[in-house]
Short mmCIF file of C-alpha atoms and ligand atoms in Angstrom, two decimals:
data_model
loop_
_atom_site.label_atom_id
_atom_site.label_comp_id
_atom_site.label_asym_id
_atom_site.label_seq_id
_atom_site.Cartn_x
_atom_site.Cartn_y
_atom_site.Cartn_z
CA MET M 1 128.06 199.51 66.41
CA SER M 2 131.60 199.82 67.74
CA GLU M 3 132.68 197.60 70.63
CA ASP M 4 133.96 200.69 72.35
CA SER M 5 130.64 202.52 72.48
CA VAL M 6 128.86 199.42 73.78
CA THR M 7 131.33 199.11 76.66
CA SER M 8 131.33 202.77 77.55
CA GLY M 9 127.51 202.81 77.57
CA SER M 10 127.33 200.00 80.11
CA PRO M 11 126.16 200.89 83.60
CA SER M 12 128.39 200.41 86.63
CA VAL M 13 127.79 197.03 88.18
CA GLY M 14 125.91 196.73 91.45
CA LEU M 15 124.43 200.23 91.80
CA ALA M 16 120.65 200.27 92.00
CA PRO M 17 118.86 202.82 89.82
CA ARG M 18 117.56 205.90 91.58
CA TRP M 19 114.20 205.84 89.79
CA ARG M 20 111.70 203.23 88.62
CA ARG M 21 110.35 205.17 85.64
CA VAL M 22 111.98 208.12 83.88
CA LEU M 23 111.41 210.38 80.91
CA MET M 24 114.54 211.39 79.01
CA LYS M 25 114.30 214.51 76.86
CA MET M 26 116.91 215.57 74.36
CA SER M 27 116.80 218.15 71.62
CA GLY M 28 116.61 217.31 67.94
CA GLU M 29 119.76 219.35 67.46
CA ALA M 30 121.72 216.79 69.47
CA LEU M 31 121.04 214.28 66.67
CA LEU M 32 122.96 216.46 64.21
CA GLY M 33 126.31 215.44 65.70
CA GLU M 34 128.96 216.50 63.19
CA GLN M 35 126.40 217.03 60.41
CA ALA M 36 124.80 220.25 59.19
CA SER M 37 121.38 218.60 58.79
CA GLY M 38 119.56 215.33 59.42
CA HIS M 39 120.92 212.65 61.74
CA ASP M 40 124.42 211.54 62.62
CA ARG M 41 124.55 207.75 62.71
CA LYS M 42 127.19 207.78 65.45
CA VAL M 43 124.93 209.85 67.70
CA LEU M 44 122.00 207.49 67.07
CA GLU M 45 124.15 204.45 67.90
CA ARG M 46 125.47 206.01 71.08
CA LEU M 47 121.98 207.02 72.18
CA ALA M 48 120.65 203.51 71.47
CA ASN M 49 123.46 201.95 73.53
CA ASP M 50 122.73 204.35 76.38
CA VAL M 51 119.02 203.51 76.30
CA ALA M 52 119.85 199.77 76.29
CA ALA M 53 122.16 200.28 79.29
CA VAL M 54 119.39 202.02 81.25
CA GLN M 55 116.95 199.28 80.23
CA ALA M 56 119.40 196.71 81.61
CA LEU M 57 119.14 198.48 84.98
CA GLY M 58 115.42 197.64 85.00
CA VAL M 59 114.25 201.22 84.57
CA GLN M 60 111.10 201.97 82.57
CA GLN M 61 111.89 204.63 79.97
CA CYS M 62 109.95 207.27 78.08
CA LEU M 63 111.81 209.32 75.47
CA VAL M 64 111.00 212.69 73.95
CA ILE M 65 113.20 213.88 71.09
CA GLY M 66 112.80 217.47 69.87
CA GLY M 67 112.67 218.53 66.25
CA GLY M 68 115.09 221.46 66.11
CA ASN M 69 117.34 219.69 63.58
CA ILE M 70 114.43 219.67 61.11
CA VAL M 71 112.03 222.57 61.75
CA ARG M 72 111.67 225.12 64.51
CA GLY M 73 108.28 226.76 64.20
CA ALA M 74 109.30 230.13 65.60
CA SER M 75 112.23 230.45 63.15
CA LEU M 76 110.17 229.38 60.14
CA ALA M 77 107.17 231.58 60.94
CA GLY M 78 107.21 234.80 58.99
CA SER M 79 108.90 233.31 55.93
CA GLY M 80 105.52 233.09 54.21
CA ILE M 81 104.24 230.36 56.56
CA ASP M 82 102.00 231.26 59.47
CA ARG M 83 103.18 230.30 62.97
CA ALA M 84 100.62 227.56 63.58
CA SER M 85 101.44 225.79 60.30
CA ALA M 86 105.17 226.17 60.99
CA ASP M 87 104.64 224.60 64.41
CA TYR M 88 102.75 221.66 62.87
CA MET M 89 105.73 221.20 60.56
CA GLY M 90 107.96 221.22 63.65
CA MET M 91 105.81 218.55 65.30
CA LEU M 92 106.04 216.37 62.18
CA GLY M 93 109.82 216.75 62.43
CA THR M 94 109.74 215.21 65.90
CA VAL M 95 107.96 212.16 64.43
CA ILE M 96 110.77 211.77 61.88
CA ASN M 97 113.31 211.91 64.71
CA ALA M 98 111.36 209.43 66.85
CA LEU M 99 111.32 206.92 63.96
CA ALA M 100 115.08 207.32 63.45
CA VAL M 101 115.80 206.82 67.14
CA GLN M 102 113.35 203.89 67.33
CA ALA M 103 115.19 202.08 64.52
CA PHE M 104 118.52 202.30 66.34
CA ILE M 105 117.15 201.36 69.77
CA GLU M 106 115.57 198.25 68.28
CA ARG M 107 118.89 197.37 66.59
CA ALA M 108 120.34 197.48 70.10
CA GLY M 109 117.79 194.81 71.08
CA VAL M 110 115.28 196.87 73.06
CA PRO M 111 111.57 196.80 72.09
CA THR M 112 109.99 200.22 71.50
CA ARG M 113 106.78 201.96 70.54
CA VAL M 114 106.37 205.41 69.01
CA MET M 115 103.20 207.20 70.10
CA SER M 116 102.26 210.42 68.37
CA ALA M 117 100.15 213.23 69.81
CA ILE M 118 98.95 213.78 66.23
CA PRO M 119 97.41 210.49 65.08
CA MET M 120 99.00 209.01 61.94
CA SER M 121 97.96 205.40 62.02
CA ALA M 122 100.07 204.20 59.09
CA VAL M 123 103.25 205.39 60.79
CA CYS M 124 102.95 204.86 64.55
CA GLU M 125 100.45 204.48 67.37
CA PRO M 126 98.28 207.37 68.50
CA TYR M 127 99.01 208.57 72.04
CA ILE M 128 96.69 206.79 74.45
CA ARG M 129 97.74 207.24 78.07
CA ARG M 130 96.68 203.87 79.44
CA ARG M 131 98.20 202.03 76.50
CA ALA M 132 101.48 203.92 76.97
CA ILE M 133 101.60 202.82 80.62
CA ARG M 134 100.97 199.22 79.55
CA HIS M 135 103.89 199.41 77.08
CA LEU M 136 106.19 200.65 79.85
CA GLU M 137 105.05 197.86 82.18
CA LYS M 138 105.85 195.35 79.44
CA GLY M 139 109.40 196.65 79.18
CA ARG M 140 109.01 198.67 75.98
CA VAL M 141 110.67 202.04 75.62
CA VAL M 142 107.98 204.54 74.63
CA LEU M 143 108.94 207.44 72.35
CA PHE M 144 106.44 210.28 72.58
CA ALA M 145 106.34 212.17 69.28
CA ALA M 146 104.61 215.34 68.03
CA GLY M 147 105.07 217.17 71.34
CA THR M 148 101.80 218.19 72.93
CA GLY M 149 100.01 218.03 69.57
CA ASN M 150 99.37 221.78 69.79
CA PRO M 151 101.13 224.69 68.10
CA PHE M 152 102.77 227.40 70.27
CA PHE M 153 104.25 224.77 72.58
CA THR M 154 107.64 223.06 72.69
CA THR M 155 108.80 219.50 73.13
CA ASP M 156 110.10 220.51 76.59
CA THR M 157 106.52 221.18 77.64
CA GLY M 158 105.41 217.99 75.87
CA ALA M 159 108.04 216.09 77.87
CA ALA M 160 106.89 217.55 81.21
CA LEU M 161 103.25 216.81 80.31
CA ARG M 162 103.93 213.17 79.41
CA ALA M 163 106.18 212.70 82.45
CA ALA M 164 103.28 213.85 84.65
CA GLU M 165 100.77 211.64 82.85
CA MET M 166 103.07 208.60 83.06
CA ASN M 167 103.82 209.22 86.75
CA CYS M 168 107.54 209.41 86.02
CA ASP M 169 109.91 209.73 88.97
CA ALA M 170 112.25 212.07 87.09
CA ILE M 171 112.66 214.06 83.90
CA LEU M 172 116.21 213.65 82.62
CA LYS M 173 117.10 216.58 80.42
CA GLY M 174 120.08 215.72 78.24
CA THR M 175 121.93 218.86 77.16
CA GLN M 176 125.32 219.89 75.77
CA VAL M 177 126.58 220.80 79.25
CA ASP M 178 126.80 218.59 82.32
CA GLY M 179 124.39 220.59 84.47
CA VAL M 180 123.23 224.09 85.27
CA TYR M 181 125.98 226.68 85.83
CA SER M 182 126.03 230.04 87.61
CA ALA M 183 127.18 231.59 84.29
CA ASP M 184 128.01 230.36 80.79
CA PRO M 185 130.99 228.02 81.41
CA LYS M 186 132.23 228.61 77.83
CA LYS M 187 132.55 232.35 78.48
CA ASP M 188 133.21 232.56 82.22
CA PRO M 189 135.93 230.27 83.69
CA ALA M 190 134.70 231.11 87.22
CA ALA M 191 131.25 229.61 86.50
CA THR M 192 130.30 226.84 88.92
CA ARG M 193 127.84 223.98 88.48
CA TYR M 194 124.90 223.74 90.86
CA ASP M 195 124.29 220.33 92.42
CA ARG M 196 120.74 221.25 93.38
CA LEU M 197 118.44 224.10 92.43
CA SER M 198 114.85 225.00 93.22
CA TYR M 199 112.22 225.29 90.49
CA GLN M 200 111.70 228.82 91.78
CA LYS M 201 115.32 229.86 91.18
CA VAL M 202 115.28 228.41 87.66
CA LEU M 203 112.14 230.44 86.90
CA ALA M 204 113.13 233.64 88.73
CA ASP M 205 116.67 233.75 87.30
CA ASP M 206 115.42 232.68 83.85
CA LEU M 207 118.08 229.95 83.72
CA ARG M 208 116.62 228.51 80.49
CA VAL M 209 117.13 224.86 81.30
CA MET M 210 113.70 224.09 79.89
CA ASP M 211 111.02 226.58 78.99
CA ALA M 212 109.05 228.11 81.83
CA SER M 213 105.85 226.15 81.19
CA ALA M 214 107.80 222.85 81.34
CA ILE M 215 109.41 223.82 84.67
CA ALA M 216 106.05 224.99 86.05
CA LEU M 217 104.46 221.66 85.06
CA ALA M 218 107.31 219.68 86.65
CA ARG M 219 106.93 221.74 89.83
CA GLU M 220 103.17 221.16 89.89
CA SER M 221 103.71 217.40 89.61
CA ARG M 222 106.74 217.43 91.96
CA ILE M 223 108.91 215.70 89.36
CA PRO M 224 112.61 216.54 89.63
CA VAL M 225 114.36 217.70 86.45
CA VAL M 226 117.88 216.30 86.22
CA VAL M 227 120.23 218.06 83.79
CA PHE M 228 123.18 216.08 82.42
CA ARG M 229 125.49 215.98 79.39
CA VAL M 230 123.87 213.68 76.87
CA ARG M 231 126.72 213.66 74.36
CA GLU M 232 128.95 211.62 76.64
CA ALA M 233 128.52 207.87 76.13
CA GLY M 234 127.30 206.22 79.32
CA ALA M 235 126.32 209.49 81.05
CA TYR M 236 122.60 208.64 80.91
CA ALA M 237 123.01 205.30 82.70
CA LYS M 238 125.36 206.92 85.22
CA VAL M 239 122.93 209.68 86.12
CA VAL M 240 120.18 207.08 86.58
CA GLN M 241 122.51 205.47 89.17
CA GLY M 242 123.19 208.82 90.85
CA LEU M 243 126.71 209.04 89.40
CA GLY M 244 128.57 211.56 87.25
CA PRO M 245 128.11 215.33 87.06
CA HIS M 246 124.54 216.63 86.93
CA THR M 247 122.18 219.19 88.48
CA VAL M 248 118.91 218.23 90.18
CA ILE M 249 116.14 220.82 89.99
CA GLY M 250 113.34 220.65 92.55
CA GLY M 251 111.64 217.45 93.56
CA GLU M 252 111.76 218.07 97.31
CA GLU M 253 110.08 221.45 97.61
N1 UDP J 1 106.18 222.01 68.48
C1 UDP J 1 104.88 222.47 68.69
N2 UDP J 1 104.17 221.97 69.75
C2 UDP J 1 104.67 221.07 70.62
C3 UDP J 1 106.00 220.62 70.42
C4 UDP J 1 106.73 221.12 69.35
O1 UDP J 1 104.37 223.29 67.94
O2 UDP J 1 103.97 220.65 71.56
C5 UDP J 1 106.92 222.47 67.29
C6 UDP J 1 107.55 223.85 67.45
O3 UDP J 1 107.47 224.50 66.20
C7 UDP J 1 109.00 223.53 67.78
C8 UDP J 1 109.23 222.30 66.94
O4 UDP J 1 107.99 221.58 67.01
O5 UDP J 1 109.88 224.58 67.41
C9 UDP J 1 110.37 221.42 67.38
O6 UDP J 1 110.33 221.23 68.77
P1 UDP J 1 111.40 221.88 69.77
O7 UDP J 1 111.75 223.26 69.30
O8 UDP J 1 110.89 221.74 71.15
O9 UDP J 1 112.63 220.90 69.52
P2 UDP J 1 114.06 220.89 70.25
O10 UDP J 1 114.48 222.32 70.54
O11 UDP J 1 113.92 220.12 71.52
O12 UDP J 1 114.95 220.19 69.25
#
């Protein structure tokens, strides 16, 4: 791990975290980094440093990593594999990602547990809600794998579901951009970033921050969804302290 990435991942001194327990969701594609497939070691190291920095703030963390770098059910379906089987393949991909991320977080000195919605006892723990809460209370980062355990869903919905079950104070959605914009900032230079947005506007304007069922679940549970740029070292710890660019969706409606 480079000295540089450890320093840049460190939180700012003296600022209390905004939340006691969070769930951070990032896509599997983010793990690709510069690679065409699999996992980029640099991305895994940066993520692990960021998780360690948030842990040092005393925040309990749940993580959900997607599987888009391995299999996306909807894309695979139709190529001779039925949709449900393709989705199960996608869910298995998220377990692979969770194990990769777990290895790097533990190298950074933070204890973890992977809990899968599809039981596979030789590989990781099955998801048991009360046990997951106990892990968090003991200071372990819990990685929720295999999404909801059901085909035709996404890891975004899995993330919102687990955040509700774990009584998380916020869902932190790490994306390629540093928040939600009025238009695509890559195409429209006049696009502006929202500081706050309602769940309703995200759904009505089809802003595609997370899928609609994930946003609806977050709204139901009154959990704010905070969108930030995950590729920037240290951004995760900053957003937990209320710093850096980000967009907050809902929470106070
Ligand atoms: N998946 C599923 N049910 C779930 C979660 C995920 O069937 O509850 C499958 C689905 O095929 C999806 C794939 O797993 O395409 C990978 O998840 P996702 O697309 O959410 O990953 P991300 O886009 O976040 O990398």
